[in-house]
mmCIF file of C-alpha atoms and ligand atoms in Angstrom:
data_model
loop_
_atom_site.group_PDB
_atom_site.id
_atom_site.type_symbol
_atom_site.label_atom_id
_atom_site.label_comp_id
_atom_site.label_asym_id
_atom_site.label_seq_id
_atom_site.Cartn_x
_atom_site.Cartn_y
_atom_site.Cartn_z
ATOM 1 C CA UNK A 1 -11.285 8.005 -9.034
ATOM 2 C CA UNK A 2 -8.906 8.624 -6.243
ATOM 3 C CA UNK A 3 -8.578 11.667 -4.557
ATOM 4 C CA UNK A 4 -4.968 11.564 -3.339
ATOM 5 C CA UNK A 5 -2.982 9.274 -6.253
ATOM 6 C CA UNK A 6 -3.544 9.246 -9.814
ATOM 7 C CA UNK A 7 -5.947 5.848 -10.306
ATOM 8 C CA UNK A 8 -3.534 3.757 -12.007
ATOM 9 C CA UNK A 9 -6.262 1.719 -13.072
ATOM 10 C CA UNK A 10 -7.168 -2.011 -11.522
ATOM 11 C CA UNK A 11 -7.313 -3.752 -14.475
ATOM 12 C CA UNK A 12 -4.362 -2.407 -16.342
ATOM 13 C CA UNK A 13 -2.475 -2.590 -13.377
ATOM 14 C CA UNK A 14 -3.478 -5.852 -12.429
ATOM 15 C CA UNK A 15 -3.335 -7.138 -15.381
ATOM 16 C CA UNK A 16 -0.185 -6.415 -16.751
ATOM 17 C CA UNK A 17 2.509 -9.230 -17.471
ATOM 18 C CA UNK A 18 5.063 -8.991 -17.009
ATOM 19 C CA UNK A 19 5.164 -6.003 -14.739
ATOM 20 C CA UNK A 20 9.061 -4.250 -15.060
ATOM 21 C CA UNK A 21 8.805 -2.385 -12.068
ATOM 22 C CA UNK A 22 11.546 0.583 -12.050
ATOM 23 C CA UNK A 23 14.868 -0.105 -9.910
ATOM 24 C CA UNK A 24 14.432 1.421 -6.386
ATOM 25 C CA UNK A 25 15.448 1.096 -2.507
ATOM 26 C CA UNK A 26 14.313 2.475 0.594
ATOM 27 C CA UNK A 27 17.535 2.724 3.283
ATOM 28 C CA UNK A 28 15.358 1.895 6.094
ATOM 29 C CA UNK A 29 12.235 -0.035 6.934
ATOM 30 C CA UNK A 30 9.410 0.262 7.598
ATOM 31 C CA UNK A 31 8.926 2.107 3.832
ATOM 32 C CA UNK A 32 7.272 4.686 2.672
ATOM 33 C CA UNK A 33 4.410 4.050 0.369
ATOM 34 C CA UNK A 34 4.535 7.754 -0.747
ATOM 35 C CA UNK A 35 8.067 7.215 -2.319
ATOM 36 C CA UNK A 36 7.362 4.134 -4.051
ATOM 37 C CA UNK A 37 6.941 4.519 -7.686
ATOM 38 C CA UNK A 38 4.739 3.238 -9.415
ATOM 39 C CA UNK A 39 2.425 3.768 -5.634
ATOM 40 C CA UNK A 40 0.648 0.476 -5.482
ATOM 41 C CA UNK A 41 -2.943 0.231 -6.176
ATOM 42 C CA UNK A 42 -4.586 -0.141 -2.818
ATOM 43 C CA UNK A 43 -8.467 1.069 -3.351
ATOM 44 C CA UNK A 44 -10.847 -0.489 -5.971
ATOM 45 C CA UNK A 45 -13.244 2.179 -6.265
ATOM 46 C CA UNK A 46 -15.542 -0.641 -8.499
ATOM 47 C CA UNK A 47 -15.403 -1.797 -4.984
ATOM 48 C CA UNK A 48 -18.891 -1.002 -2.737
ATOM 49 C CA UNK A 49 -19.457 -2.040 0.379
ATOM 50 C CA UNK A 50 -22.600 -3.803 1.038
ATOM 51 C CA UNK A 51 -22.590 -3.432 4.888
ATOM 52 C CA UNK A 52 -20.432 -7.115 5.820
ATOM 53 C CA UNK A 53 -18.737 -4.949 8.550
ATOM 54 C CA UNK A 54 -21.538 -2.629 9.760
ATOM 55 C CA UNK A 55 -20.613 -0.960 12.813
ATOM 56 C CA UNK A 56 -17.925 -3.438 13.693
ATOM 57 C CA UNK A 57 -14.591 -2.189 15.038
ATOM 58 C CA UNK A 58 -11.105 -3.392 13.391
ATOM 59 C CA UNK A 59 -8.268 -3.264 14.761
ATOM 60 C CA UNK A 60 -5.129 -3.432 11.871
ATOM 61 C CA UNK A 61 -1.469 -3.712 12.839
ATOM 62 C CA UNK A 62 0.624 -2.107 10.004
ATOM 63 C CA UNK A 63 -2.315 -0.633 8.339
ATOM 64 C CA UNK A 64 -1.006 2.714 6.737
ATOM 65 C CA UNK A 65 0.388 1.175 3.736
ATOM 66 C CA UNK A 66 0.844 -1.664 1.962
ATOM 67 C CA UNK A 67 -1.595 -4.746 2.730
ATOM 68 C CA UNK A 68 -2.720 -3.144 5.546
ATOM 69 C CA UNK A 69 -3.534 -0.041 4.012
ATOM 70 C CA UNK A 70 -5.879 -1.863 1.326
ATOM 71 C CA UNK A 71 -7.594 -3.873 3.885
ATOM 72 C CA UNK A 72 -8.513 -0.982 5.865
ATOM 73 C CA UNK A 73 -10.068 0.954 3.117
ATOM 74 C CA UNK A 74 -12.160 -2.370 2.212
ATOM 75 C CA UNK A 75 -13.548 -2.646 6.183
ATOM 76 C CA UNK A 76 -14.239 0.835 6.237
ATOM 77 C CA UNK A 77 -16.172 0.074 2.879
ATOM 78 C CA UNK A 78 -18.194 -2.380 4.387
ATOM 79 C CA UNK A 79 -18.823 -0.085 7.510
ATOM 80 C CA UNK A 80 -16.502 -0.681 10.265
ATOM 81 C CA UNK A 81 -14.580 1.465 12.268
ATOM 82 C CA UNK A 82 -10.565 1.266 12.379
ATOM 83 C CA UNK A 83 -7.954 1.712 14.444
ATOM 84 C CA UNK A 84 -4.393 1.556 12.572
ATOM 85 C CA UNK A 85 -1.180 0.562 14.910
ATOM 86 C CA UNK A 86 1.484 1.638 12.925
ATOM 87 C CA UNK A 87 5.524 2.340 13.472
ATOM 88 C CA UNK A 88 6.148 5.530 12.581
ATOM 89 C CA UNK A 89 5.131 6.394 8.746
ATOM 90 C CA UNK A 90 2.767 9.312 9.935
ATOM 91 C CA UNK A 91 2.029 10.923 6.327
ATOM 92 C CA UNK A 92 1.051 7.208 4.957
ATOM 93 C CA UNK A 93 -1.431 6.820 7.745
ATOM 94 C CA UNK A 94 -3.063 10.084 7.379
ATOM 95 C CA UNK A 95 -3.623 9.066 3.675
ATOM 96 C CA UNK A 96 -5.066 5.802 4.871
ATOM 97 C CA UNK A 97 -7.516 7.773 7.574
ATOM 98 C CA UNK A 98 -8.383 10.210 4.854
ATOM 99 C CA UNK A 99 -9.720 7.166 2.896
ATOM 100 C CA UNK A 100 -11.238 5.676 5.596
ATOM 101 C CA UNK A 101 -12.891 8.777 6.777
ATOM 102 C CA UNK A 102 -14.522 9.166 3.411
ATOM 103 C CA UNK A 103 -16.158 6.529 4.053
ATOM 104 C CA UNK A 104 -17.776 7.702 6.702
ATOM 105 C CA UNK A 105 -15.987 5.626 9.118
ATOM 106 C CA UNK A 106 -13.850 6.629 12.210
ATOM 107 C CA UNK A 107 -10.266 5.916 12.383
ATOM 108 C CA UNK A 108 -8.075 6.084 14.882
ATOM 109 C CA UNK A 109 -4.043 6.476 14.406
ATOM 110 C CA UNK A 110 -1.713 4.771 17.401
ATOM 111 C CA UNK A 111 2.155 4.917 16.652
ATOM 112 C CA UNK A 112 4.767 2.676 18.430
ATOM 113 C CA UNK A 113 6.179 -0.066 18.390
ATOM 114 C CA UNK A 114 4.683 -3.790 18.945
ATOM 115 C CA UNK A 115 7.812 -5.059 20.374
ATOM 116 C CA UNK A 116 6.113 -3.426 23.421
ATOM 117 C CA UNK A 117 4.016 -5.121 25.989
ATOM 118 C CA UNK A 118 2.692 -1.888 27.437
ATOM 119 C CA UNK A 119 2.372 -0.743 24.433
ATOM 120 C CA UNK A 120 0.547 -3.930 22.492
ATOM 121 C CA UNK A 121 -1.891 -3.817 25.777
ATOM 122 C CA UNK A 122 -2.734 0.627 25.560
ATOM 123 C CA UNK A 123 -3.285 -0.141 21.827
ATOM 124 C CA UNK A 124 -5.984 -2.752 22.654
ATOM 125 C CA UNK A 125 -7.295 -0.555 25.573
ATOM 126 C CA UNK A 126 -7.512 2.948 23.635
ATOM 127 C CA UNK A 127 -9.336 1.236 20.504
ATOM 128 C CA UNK A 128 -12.223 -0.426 23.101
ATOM 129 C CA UNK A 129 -12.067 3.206 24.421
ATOM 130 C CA UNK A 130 -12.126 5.862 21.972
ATOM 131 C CA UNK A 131 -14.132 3.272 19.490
ATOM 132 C CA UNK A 132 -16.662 1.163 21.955
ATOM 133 C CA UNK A 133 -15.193 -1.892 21.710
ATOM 134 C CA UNK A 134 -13.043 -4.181 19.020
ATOM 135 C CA UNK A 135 -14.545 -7.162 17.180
ATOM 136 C CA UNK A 136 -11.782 -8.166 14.578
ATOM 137 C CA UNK A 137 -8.333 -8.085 14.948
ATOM 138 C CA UNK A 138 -5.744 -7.841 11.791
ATOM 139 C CA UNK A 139 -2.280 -8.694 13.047
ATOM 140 C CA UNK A 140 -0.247 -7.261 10.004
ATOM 141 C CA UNK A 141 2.689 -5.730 10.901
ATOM 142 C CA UNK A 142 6.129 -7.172 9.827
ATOM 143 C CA UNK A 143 9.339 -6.585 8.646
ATOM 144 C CA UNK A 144 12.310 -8.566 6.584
ATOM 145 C CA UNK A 145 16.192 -8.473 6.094
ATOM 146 C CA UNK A 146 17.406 -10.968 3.165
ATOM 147 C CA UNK A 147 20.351 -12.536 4.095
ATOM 148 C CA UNK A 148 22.592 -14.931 2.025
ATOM 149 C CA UNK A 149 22.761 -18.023 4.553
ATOM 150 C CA UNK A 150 22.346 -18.220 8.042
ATOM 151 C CA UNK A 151 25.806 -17.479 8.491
ATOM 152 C CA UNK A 152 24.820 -14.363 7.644
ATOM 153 C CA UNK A 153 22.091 -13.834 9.828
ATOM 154 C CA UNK A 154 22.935 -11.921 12.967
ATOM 155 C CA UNK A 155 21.484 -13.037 15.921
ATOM 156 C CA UNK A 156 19.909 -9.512 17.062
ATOM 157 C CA UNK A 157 18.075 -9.473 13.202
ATOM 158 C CA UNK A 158 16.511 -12.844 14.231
ATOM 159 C CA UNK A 159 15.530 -11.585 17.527
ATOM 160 C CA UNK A 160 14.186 -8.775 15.905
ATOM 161 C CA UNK A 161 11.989 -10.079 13.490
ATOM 162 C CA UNK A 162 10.625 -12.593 15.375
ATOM 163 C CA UNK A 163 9.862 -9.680 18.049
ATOM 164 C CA UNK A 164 8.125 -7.906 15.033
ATOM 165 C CA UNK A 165 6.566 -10.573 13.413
ATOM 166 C CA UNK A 166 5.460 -13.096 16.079
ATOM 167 C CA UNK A 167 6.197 -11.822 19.905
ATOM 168 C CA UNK A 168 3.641 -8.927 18.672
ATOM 169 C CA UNK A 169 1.275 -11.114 17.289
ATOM 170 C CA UNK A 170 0.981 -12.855 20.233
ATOM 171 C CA UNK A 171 0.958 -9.704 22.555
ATOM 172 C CA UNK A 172 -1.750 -8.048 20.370
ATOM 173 C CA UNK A 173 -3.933 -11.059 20.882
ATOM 174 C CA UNK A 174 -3.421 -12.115 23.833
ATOM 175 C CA UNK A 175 -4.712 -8.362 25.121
ATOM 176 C CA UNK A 176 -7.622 -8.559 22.712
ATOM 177 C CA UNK A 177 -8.941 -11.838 23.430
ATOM 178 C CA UNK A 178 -10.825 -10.354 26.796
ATOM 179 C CA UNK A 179 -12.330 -7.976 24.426
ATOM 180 C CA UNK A 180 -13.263 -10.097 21.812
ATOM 181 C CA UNK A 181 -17.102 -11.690 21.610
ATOM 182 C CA UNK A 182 -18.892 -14.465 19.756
ATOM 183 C CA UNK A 183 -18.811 -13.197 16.073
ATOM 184 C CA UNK A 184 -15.288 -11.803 16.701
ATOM 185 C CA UNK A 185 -12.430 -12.695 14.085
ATOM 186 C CA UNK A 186 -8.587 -12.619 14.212
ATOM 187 C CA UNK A 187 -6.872 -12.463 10.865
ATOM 188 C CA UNK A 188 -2.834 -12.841 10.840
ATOM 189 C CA UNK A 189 -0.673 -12.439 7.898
ATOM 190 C CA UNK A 190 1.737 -14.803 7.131
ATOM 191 C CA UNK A 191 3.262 -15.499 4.230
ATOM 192 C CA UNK A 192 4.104 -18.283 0.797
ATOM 193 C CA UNK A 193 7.328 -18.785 2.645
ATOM 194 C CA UNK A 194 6.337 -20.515 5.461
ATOM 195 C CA UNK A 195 5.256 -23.231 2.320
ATOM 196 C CA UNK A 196 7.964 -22.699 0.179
ATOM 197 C CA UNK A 197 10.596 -21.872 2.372
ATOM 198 C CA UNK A 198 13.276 -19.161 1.188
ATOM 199 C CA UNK A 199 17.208 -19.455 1.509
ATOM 200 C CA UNK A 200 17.341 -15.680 1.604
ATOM 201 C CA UNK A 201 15.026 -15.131 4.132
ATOM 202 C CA UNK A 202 14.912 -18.143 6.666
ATOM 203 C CA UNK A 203 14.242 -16.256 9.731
ATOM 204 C CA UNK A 204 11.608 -14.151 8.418
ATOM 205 C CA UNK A 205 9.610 -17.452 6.690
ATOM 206 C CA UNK A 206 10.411 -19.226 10.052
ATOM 207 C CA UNK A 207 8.311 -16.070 12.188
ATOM 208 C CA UNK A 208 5.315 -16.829 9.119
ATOM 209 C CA UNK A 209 5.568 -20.817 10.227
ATOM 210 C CA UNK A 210 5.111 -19.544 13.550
ATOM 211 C CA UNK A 211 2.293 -17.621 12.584
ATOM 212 C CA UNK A 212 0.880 -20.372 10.854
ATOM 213 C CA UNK A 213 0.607 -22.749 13.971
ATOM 214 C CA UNK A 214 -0.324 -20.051 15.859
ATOM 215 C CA UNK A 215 -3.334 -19.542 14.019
ATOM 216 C CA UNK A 216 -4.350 -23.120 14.267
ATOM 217 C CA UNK A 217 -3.786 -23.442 17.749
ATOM 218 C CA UNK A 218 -5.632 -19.956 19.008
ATOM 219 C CA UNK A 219 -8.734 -21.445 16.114
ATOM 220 C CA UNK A 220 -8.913 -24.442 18.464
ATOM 221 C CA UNK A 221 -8.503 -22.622 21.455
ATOM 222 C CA UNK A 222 -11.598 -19.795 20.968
ATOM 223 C CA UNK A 223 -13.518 -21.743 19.121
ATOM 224 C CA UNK A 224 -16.139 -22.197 21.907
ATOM 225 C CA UNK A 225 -16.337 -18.750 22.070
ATOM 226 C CA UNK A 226 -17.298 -18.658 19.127
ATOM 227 C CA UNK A 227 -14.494 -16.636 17.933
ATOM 228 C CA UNK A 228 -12.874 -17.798 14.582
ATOM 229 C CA UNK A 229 -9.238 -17.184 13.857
ATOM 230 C CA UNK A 230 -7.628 -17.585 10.276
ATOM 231 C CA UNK A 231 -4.682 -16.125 8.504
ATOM 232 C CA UNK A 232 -3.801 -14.959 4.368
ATOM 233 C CA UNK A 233 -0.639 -16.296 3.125
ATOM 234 C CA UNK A 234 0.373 -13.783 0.251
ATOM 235 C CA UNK A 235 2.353 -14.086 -2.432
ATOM 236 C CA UNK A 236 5.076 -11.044 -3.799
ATOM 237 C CA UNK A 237 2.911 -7.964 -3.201
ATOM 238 C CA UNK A 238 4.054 -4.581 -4.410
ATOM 239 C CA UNK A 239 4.290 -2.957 -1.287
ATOM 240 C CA UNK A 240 6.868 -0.648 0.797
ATOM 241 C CA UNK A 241 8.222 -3.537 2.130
ATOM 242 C CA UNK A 242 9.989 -4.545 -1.006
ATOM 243 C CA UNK A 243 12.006 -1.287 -1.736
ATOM 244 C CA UNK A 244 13.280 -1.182 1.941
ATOM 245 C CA UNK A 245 14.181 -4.583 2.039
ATOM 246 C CA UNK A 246 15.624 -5.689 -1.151
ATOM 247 C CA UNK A 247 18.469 -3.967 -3.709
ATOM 248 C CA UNK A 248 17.016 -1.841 -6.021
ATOM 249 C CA UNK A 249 18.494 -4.415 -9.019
ATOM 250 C CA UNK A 250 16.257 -7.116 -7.178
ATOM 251 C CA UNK A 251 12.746 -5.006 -7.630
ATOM 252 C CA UNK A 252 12.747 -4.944 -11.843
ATOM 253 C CA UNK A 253 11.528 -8.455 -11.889
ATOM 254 C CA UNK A 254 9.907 -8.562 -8.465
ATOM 255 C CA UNK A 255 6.830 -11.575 -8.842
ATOM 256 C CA UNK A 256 7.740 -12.507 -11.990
ATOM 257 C CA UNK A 257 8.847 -15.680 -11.291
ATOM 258 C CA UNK A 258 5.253 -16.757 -9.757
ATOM 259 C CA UNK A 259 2.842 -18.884 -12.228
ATOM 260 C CA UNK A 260 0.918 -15.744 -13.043
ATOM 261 C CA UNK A 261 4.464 -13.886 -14.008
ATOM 262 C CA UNK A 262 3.777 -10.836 -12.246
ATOM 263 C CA UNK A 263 3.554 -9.380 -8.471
ATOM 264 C CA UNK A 264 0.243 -8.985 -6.684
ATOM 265 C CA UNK A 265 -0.650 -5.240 -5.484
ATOM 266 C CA UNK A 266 -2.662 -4.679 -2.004
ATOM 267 C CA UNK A 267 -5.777 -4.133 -3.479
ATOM 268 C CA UNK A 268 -5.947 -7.867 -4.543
ATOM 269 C CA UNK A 269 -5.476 -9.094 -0.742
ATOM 270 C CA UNK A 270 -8.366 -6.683 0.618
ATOM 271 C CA UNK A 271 -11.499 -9.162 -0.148
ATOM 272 C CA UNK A 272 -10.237 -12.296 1.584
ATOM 273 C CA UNK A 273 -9.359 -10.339 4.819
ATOM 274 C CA UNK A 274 -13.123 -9.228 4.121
ATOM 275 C CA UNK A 275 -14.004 -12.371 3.604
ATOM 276 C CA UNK A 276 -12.308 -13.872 6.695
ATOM 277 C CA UNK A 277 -14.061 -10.789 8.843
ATOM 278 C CA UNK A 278 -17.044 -11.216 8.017
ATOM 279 C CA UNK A 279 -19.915 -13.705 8.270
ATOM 280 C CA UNK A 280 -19.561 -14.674 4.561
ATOM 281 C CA UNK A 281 -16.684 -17.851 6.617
ATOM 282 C CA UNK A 282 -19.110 -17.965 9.390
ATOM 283 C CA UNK A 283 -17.542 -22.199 9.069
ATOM 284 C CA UNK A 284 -14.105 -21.269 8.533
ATOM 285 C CA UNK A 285 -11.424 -21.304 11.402
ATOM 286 C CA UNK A 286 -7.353 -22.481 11.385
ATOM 287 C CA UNK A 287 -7.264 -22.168 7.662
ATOM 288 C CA UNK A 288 -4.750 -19.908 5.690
ATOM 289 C CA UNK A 289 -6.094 -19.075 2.658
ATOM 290 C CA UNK A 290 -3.501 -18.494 -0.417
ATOM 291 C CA UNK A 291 -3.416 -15.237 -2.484
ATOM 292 C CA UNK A 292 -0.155 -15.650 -4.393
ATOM 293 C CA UNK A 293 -0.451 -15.390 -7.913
ATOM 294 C CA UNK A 294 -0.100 -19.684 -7.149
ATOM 295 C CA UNK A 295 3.226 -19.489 -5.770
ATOM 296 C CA UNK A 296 2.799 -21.959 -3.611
ATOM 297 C CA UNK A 297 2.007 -24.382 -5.940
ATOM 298 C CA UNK A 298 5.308 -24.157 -7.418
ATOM 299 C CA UNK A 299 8.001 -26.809 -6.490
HETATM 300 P P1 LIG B 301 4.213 -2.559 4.692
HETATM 301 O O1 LIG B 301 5.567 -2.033 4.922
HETATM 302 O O2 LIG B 301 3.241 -1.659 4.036
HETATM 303 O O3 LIG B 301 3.548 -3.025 6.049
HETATM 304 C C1 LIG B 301 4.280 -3.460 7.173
HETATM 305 C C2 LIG B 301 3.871 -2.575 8.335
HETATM 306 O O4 LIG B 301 4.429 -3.096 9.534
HETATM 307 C C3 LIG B 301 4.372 -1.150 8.220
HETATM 308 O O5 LIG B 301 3.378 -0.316 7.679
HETATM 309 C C4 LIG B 301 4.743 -0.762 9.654
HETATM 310 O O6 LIG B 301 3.982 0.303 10.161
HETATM 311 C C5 LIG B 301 4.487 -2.023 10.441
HETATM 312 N N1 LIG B 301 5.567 -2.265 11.393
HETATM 313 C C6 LIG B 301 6.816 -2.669 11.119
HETATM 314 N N2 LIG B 301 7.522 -2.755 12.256
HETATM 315 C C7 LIG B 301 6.695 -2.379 13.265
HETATM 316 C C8 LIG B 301 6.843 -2.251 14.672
HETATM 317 N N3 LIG B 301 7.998 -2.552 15.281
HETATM 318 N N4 LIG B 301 5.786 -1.821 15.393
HETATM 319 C C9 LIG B 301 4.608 -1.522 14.785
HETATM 320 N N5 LIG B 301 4.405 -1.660 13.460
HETATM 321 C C10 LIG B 301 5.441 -2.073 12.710
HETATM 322 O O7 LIG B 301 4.376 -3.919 3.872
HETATM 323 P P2 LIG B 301 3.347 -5.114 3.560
HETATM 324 O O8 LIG B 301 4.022 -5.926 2.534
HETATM 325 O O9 LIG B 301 1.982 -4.634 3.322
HETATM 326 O O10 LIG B 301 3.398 -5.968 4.897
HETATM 327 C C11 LIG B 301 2.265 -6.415 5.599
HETATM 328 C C12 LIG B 301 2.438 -7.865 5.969
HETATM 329 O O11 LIG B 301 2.411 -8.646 4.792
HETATM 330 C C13 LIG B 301 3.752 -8.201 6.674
HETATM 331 O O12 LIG B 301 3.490 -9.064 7.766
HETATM 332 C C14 LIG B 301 4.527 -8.941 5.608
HETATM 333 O O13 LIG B 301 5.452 -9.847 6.180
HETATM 334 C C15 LIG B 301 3.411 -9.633 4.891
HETATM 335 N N6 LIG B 301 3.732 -10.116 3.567
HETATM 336 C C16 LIG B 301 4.102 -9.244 2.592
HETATM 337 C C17 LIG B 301 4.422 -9.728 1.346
HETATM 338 C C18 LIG B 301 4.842 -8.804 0.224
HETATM 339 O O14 LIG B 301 5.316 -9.298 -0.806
HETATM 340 N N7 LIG B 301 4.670 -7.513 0.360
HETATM 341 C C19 LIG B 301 4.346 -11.099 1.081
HETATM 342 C C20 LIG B 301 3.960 -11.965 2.090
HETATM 343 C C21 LIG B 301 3.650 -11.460 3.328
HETATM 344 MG MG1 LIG B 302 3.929 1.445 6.552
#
């Protein structure tokens, strides 16, 4: 059981269809996982580590809540160390360490912003320091504003999320890269809508596209390093992302229109980033693998 939320339960949370999740909004992003109701289910605790990650050091951008959050528990599980580079949601990423440092794992906390040069390179600097080195990178951070047309899209949001969502995926691996050593991995998050596209969101599926051919063009460029690079395209994920980006009438029927009928919560997204970390896809790099309820199936 949980220490810190009331275990909602993975399989009657993840089970549920359709989930009727109660109206809500968040005025400003990034969210707050701690005001999100019902709190997403991020930890498994079926879940045991059987040492994939030993002694590794992660690096997660955006990893106090949400996706991030989950996927930092599940490395710690497995063994590694983690540094979360987060905005500026201090009380989620305590709660994250806490779990992380139950495992027995160290975690480090860096706050800013990865619009930042300087600060995308002192990120990569202080984990090698303070944890002895970094051997996978999780570039997770992101943010989105739904607009009704382009039209309607002011120029400074698209600036801004592609600044979020790709200029600091770039920066955060193109400092990492001198760290990084055969057996290293890079794991981006993109999203379904670079597949399906999304007329209320075009620049933010546009920075996932992005992200997409990034992916495939850094796999081909380390892969004689020996350094494999992959990304997760999810599907609707109940995370704080949703409440501080969409109307509250919006979140109600949030995933329900995916094949399975319901939204995804973090928890769900943790094993492929494990997966993708670990030896287990020691002969998989450039791929984005699809955890989206099979969303992207759907024409
Ligand atoms: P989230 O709000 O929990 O995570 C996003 C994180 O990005 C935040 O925790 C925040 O700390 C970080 N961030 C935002 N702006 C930043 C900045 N300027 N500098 C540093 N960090 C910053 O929500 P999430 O849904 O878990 O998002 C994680 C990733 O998943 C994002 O890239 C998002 O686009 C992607 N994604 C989410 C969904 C979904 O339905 N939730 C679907 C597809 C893809
Ligand atoms: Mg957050």
């Amino acid at each position: 059981m949980s220490k810190f939320y009331p275990y909602l339960g993975y399989e009657e949370v993840c089970q549920q269809v359709p989930i009727q999740f109660p109206p809500q909004h968040q005025p400003a992003q990034p969210g707050l996982e701690t005001l999100m109701d019902p709190p997403p289910v991020f930890d498994d605790p079926n879940y045991i580590g059987t040492g994939k990650l030993m002694d590794k050091v992660a690096l997660v951008t955006g990893g106090d809540s949400g996706i991030g959050r989950a996927v930092s528990i599940a490395f710690a599980k497995e063994g590694a160390d983690v540094c979360i580079v987060y905005y500026d949601e201090h009380e989620d990423a305590q709660i994250t360490k806490a779990y992380i440092e139950a495992q027995g794992r160290k975690c480090l906390l860096i706050s800013g912003d990865i619009r930042d040069e300087s600060f995308c390179r002192s990120s990569i600097e202080k984990t090698v320091s303070a944890l002895g080195g970094l051997d996978i990178l999780v570039n997770n951070a992101g943010v989105q504003f739904p607009q009704n047309g382009i039209e309607n899209i002011p120029i400074e949001q698209m600036l801004f999320t592609f600044e979020v969502n790709f200029f600091g995926i770039f920066m955060m691996t193109k400092f990492a890269v001198p760290y990084l050593t055969k057996g290293s991995t890079i794991i981006s998050t993109a999203s379904v809508l670079a597949y399906t596209g999304n007329d209320q969101m075009i620049d933010y599926s546009s920075t996932k596209g992005a992200i997409v051919s990034f992916t495939r063009s850094m796999a081909r460029s380390l892969v004689s390093k020996g350094i494999r690079v992959n990304a997760v395209a999810p599907g609707p994920i109940w995370t704080p992302l949703q409440p501080a980006s969409q109307p509250a009438d919006r979140i109600p029927t949030f995933g329900s229109n995916t094949p399975m009928r319901r939204a995804g919560q973090p928890v769900e997204l943790a094993p492929t980033y494990v997966y993708l970390a670990s030896n287990d896809s020691s002969y998989v790099t450039g791929q984005v693998l699809h955890v989206d309820g099979g969303a992207s199936m759907q024409s």
